Short mmCIF file of C-alpha atoms in Angstrom, two decimals:
data_model
loop_
_atom_site.label_atom_id
_atom_site.label_comp_id
_atom_site.label_asym_id
_atom_site.label_seq_id
_atom_site.Cartn_x
_atom_site.Cartn_y
_atom_site.Cartn_z
CA MET A 237 111.77 90.11 116.58
CA GLN A 238 112.78 88.73 113.15
CA GLU A 239 116.44 87.74 114.30
CA ILE A 240 114.93 86.13 117.64
CA LEU A 241 112.48 84.06 115.70
CA ASN A 242 115.31 83.06 113.06
CA ASN A 243 117.50 82.22 116.14
CA LEU A 244 114.81 80.30 117.69
CA THR A 245 114.31 78.25 114.24
CA THR A 246 118.09 77.35 114.17
CA TYR A 247 118.64 76.58 117.92
CA GLY A 248 115.23 75.99 119.17
CA TYR A 249 115.62 72.01 119.18
CA ILE A 250 118.89 72.20 121.10
CA ILE A 251 117.19 74.71 123.40
CA LEU A 252 114.01 72.39 123.76
CA PHE A 253 116.02 69.46 124.70
CA LEU A 254 118.52 71.13 127.34
CA TYR A 255 115.57 72.65 128.87
CA SER A 256 113.43 69.69 128.62
CA LEU A 257 116.05 67.90 130.77
CA GLY A 258 115.00 69.82 133.66
CA GLY A 259 111.26 69.99 133.12
CA GLY A 260 110.63 71.98 129.63
CA PHE A 261 107.24 72.86 129.80
CA PHE A 262 107.44 76.56 128.75
CA ALA A 263 109.93 75.63 126.10
CA LEU A 264 107.86 72.83 124.77
CA ALA A 265 104.64 75.23 125.04
CA ALA A 266 106.69 77.99 123.18
CA ALA A 267 107.89 74.92 120.47
CA GLY A 268 104.16 74.03 119.96
CA VAL A 269 103.31 77.99 119.46
CA LEU A 270 106.23 78.42 116.74
CA SER A 271 104.77 75.02 115.33
CA SER A 272 101.59 76.44 114.54
CA MET A 273 103.43 79.67 112.85
CA GLY A 274 105.33 77.31 110.86
CA ARG A 275 108.86 77.98 112.41
CA MET A 276 109.52 74.53 114.06
CA ASP A 277 108.09 71.16 113.30
CA LEU A 278 105.47 69.91 115.94
CA ALA A 279 106.23 66.22 115.68
CA LEU A 280 110.14 66.81 116.09
CA SER A 281 109.59 69.35 118.86
CA VAL A 282 107.44 66.65 120.66
CA ALA A 283 110.06 63.77 120.07
CA VAL A 284 113.08 66.09 121.54
CA ALA A 285 111.17 67.58 124.45
CA LEU A 286 110.26 63.67 125.32
CA ALA A 287 113.75 62.55 125.03
CA GLY A 288 114.97 65.69 127.05
CA ASN A 289 112.52 65.26 129.73
CA PHE A 290 112.96 61.37 130.00
CA LEU A 291 116.77 61.63 130.21
CA GLY A 292 116.60 64.37 132.77
CA ASP A 293 114.47 61.99 135.04
CA GLU A 294 116.76 59.04 134.63
CA MET A 295 119.67 61.08 135.36
CA LEU A 296 118.18 62.60 138.50
CA LEU A 297 117.19 58.76 139.59
CA LEU A 298 120.77 57.21 138.77
CA PHE A 299 122.58 60.21 140.57
CA ALA A 300 120.28 59.84 143.82
CA ARG A 301 120.89 56.05 143.58
CA TYR A 302 124.48 55.83 143.27
CA ASN A 303 125.23 59.17 145.48
CA LYS A 304 122.74 58.72 148.32
CA GLU A 305 124.94 60.15 150.82
CA ALA A 306 125.72 63.54 148.84
CA VAL A 307 122.04 63.87 147.78
CA LYS A 308 120.92 63.46 151.48
CA GLU A 309 123.59 66.04 152.27
CA TYR A 310 122.25 68.42 149.62
CA LEU A 311 118.27 67.74 150.66
CA LYS A 312 118.86 68.75 154.36
CA LYS A 313 117.44 71.98 153.18
CA HIS A 314 114.63 70.57 151.48
CA ARG A 315 113.53 67.84 153.82
CA ARG A 316 109.97 69.00 153.72
CA LYS A 317 109.91 68.94 149.78
CA LEU A 318 111.08 65.48 149.75
CA ALA A 319 108.94 64.09 152.37
CA TYR A 320 106.13 65.40 150.43
CA ALA A 321 107.59 63.60 147.32
CA HIS A 322 107.33 60.41 149.68
CA LEU A 323 103.98 60.92 151.00
CA LEU A 324 102.92 61.64 146.83
CA MET A 325 104.30 58.26 146.10
CA LYS A 326 102.65 56.59 149.05
CA LYS A 327 99.27 58.16 148.24
CA TYR A 328 99.18 57.93 144.44
CA GLY A 329 101.77 55.20 144.07
CA THR A 330 103.00 54.81 140.16
CA TRP A 331 100.55 57.52 139.17
CA VAL A 332 102.86 60.20 140.89
CA ILE A 333 105.38 59.59 138.01
CA PHE A 334 102.85 60.80 135.61
CA ILE A 335 101.52 63.63 137.89
CA GLN A 336 105.02 65.06 138.74
CA LYS A 337 105.53 66.15 135.02
CA TYR A 338 102.84 68.81 135.42
CA ILE A 339 103.73 69.97 138.88
CA TYR A 340 106.43 72.93 139.36
CA GLY A 341 108.86 71.90 142.08
CA VAL A 342 107.93 68.80 142.52
CA LYS A 343 109.24 67.40 139.13
CA THR A 344 112.94 67.27 140.07
CA LEU A 345 112.18 65.68 143.53
CA VAL A 346 110.14 62.80 142.65
CA PRO A 347 113.06 61.04 140.44
CA ILE A 348 115.26 62.02 143.68
CA ALA A 349 113.08 60.41 146.17
CA ILE A 350 112.34 57.38 144.05
CA GLY A 351 116.32 56.99 143.49
CA LEU A 352 116.93 57.09 147.29
CA THR A 353 114.54 54.43 147.85
CA ARG A 354 114.51 50.50 146.42
CA TYR A 355 111.74 51.40 143.96
CA ASP A 356 112.79 49.04 140.49
CA ALA A 357 114.68 51.17 138.03
CA VAL A 358 113.66 49.29 135.34
CA LYS A 359 109.91 50.06 136.25
CA PHE A 360 110.80 53.63 136.74
CA ALA A 361 112.25 53.96 133.41
CA TRP A 362 109.42 52.29 131.36
CA LEU A 363 106.53 54.36 133.59
CA ASN A 364 108.89 57.60 133.03
CA LEU A 365 109.00 56.96 129.29
CA LEU A 366 105.20 56.55 128.98
CA ALA A 367 104.89 59.87 131.37
CA ALA A 368 107.15 61.81 129.41
CA ALA A 369 105.27 60.69 126.03
CA VAL A 370 102.04 61.61 127.38
CA TRP A 371 103.38 64.87 128.81
CA ALA A 372 105.12 66.00 125.61
CA VAL A 373 102.13 65.03 123.21
CA THR A 374 99.59 66.84 125.66
CA ILE A 375 101.68 69.99 126.02
CA GLY A 376 103.00 70.14 122.63
CA VAL A 377 99.39 69.57 120.85
CA ALA A 378 97.74 71.81 123.17
CA SER A 379 100.11 74.55 122.52
CA TYR A 380 100.21 73.97 118.66
CA LEU A 381 96.03 74.39 118.67
CA GLY A 382 96.21 77.24 121.08
CA GLY A 383 99.13 78.78 119.23
CA LYS A 384 96.92 81.65 117.49
CA THR A 385 95.04 82.67 120.57
CA ILE A 386 98.27 82.73 122.57
CA LEU A 387 99.68 84.97 119.78
CA ALA A 388 96.80 87.21 119.87
CA MET A 389 97.23 87.35 123.85
CA LEU A 390 100.56 88.33 123.30
CA GLU A 391 99.74 90.69 120.55
CA TRP A 392 97.05 92.52 123.31
CA ALA A 393 99.52 92.22 126.15
CA LYS A 394 102.05 94.11 124.13
CA MET A 395 99.70 97.01 123.88
CA HIS A 396 99.38 96.56 127.44
CA PRO A 397 102.81 96.17 128.96
CA TRP A 398 101.55 96.34 132.52
CA PHE A 399 99.49 93.36 132.18
CA LEU A 400 102.02 90.57 131.89
CA PRO A 401 104.32 91.19 134.62
CA GLY A 402 101.37 91.34 136.89
CA VAL A 403 100.06 88.12 135.71
CA GLY A 404 103.49 86.56 135.89
CA VAL A 405 103.77 87.75 139.67
CA LEU A 406 100.24 86.40 140.56
CA VAL A 407 101.18 83.00 138.94
CA ILE A 408 104.39 82.72 140.98
CA ALA A 409 102.87 83.65 144.03
CA ALA A 410 99.96 81.45 143.76
CA ILE A 411 102.25 78.38 142.87
CA ALA A 412 104.59 79.35 145.92
CA LEU A 413 101.49 79.41 148.19
CA GLY A 414 100.18 76.23 147.11
CA ILE A 415 103.48 74.60 147.42
CA ALA A 416 104.09 76.16 150.72
CA LYS A 417 100.88 75.02 151.98
CA ALA A 418 101.06 71.31 150.64
CA VAL A 419 104.68 71.15 152.15
CA LYS A 420 103.48 72.25 155.36
CA LYS A 421 100.90 69.39 155.87
#
C-alpha cells in the first residue's frame, strides 16, 4: 500500500491531468482525499484537473468542428445520445455546459454536439473555463473535506470485501438505467 501511495504522490498530477482530459471526476476525488492525507497539494490538484478538463472539452469541440463528416460517421451508433445532448442544449441553454461536467456519459457528447453546430467557439471556451473551474473546486474541496470519512469508509470496506463490488454494480446499473431512460425520451 505504501508503494502505491508513493507512486501516486510521484505521478499523481500527471495521471490527474490525463484522466481529466476525458472527465476526471474520480481522479480529482482521489487527489482530494490524498491531499487530506498530506500526499498531494489540493490547490495544485484543482489547477491540474481544471486545465485537463478544460483542454479535453476544447479538443473535442475543435475536433468535431473541423472533422464533421468523420464525427457524424462515428456517432451513427450514438444518435440517440447525440440527440439527447442537443435536447439538453435547447432546454437548458448555456447551463448545459456546466451541467455536463457532472453527468457521466454526457460529458464528452456535449462538446461534440456543440462542435457540430454553429455555436460560438469563443463563448464556449469562456463558459467551459468557468464550468471547469466550478467543477474542479467543487469536487476537489468536497473530497478534501470528506477525505477522513472516505478513508474510514474504505477501512470498513476492507473488512467487508463483498460490500464495495456490490455497491459498484448497483451504482453502475443505476447510472446505466438513468441514461437509458433519458435517451429513450
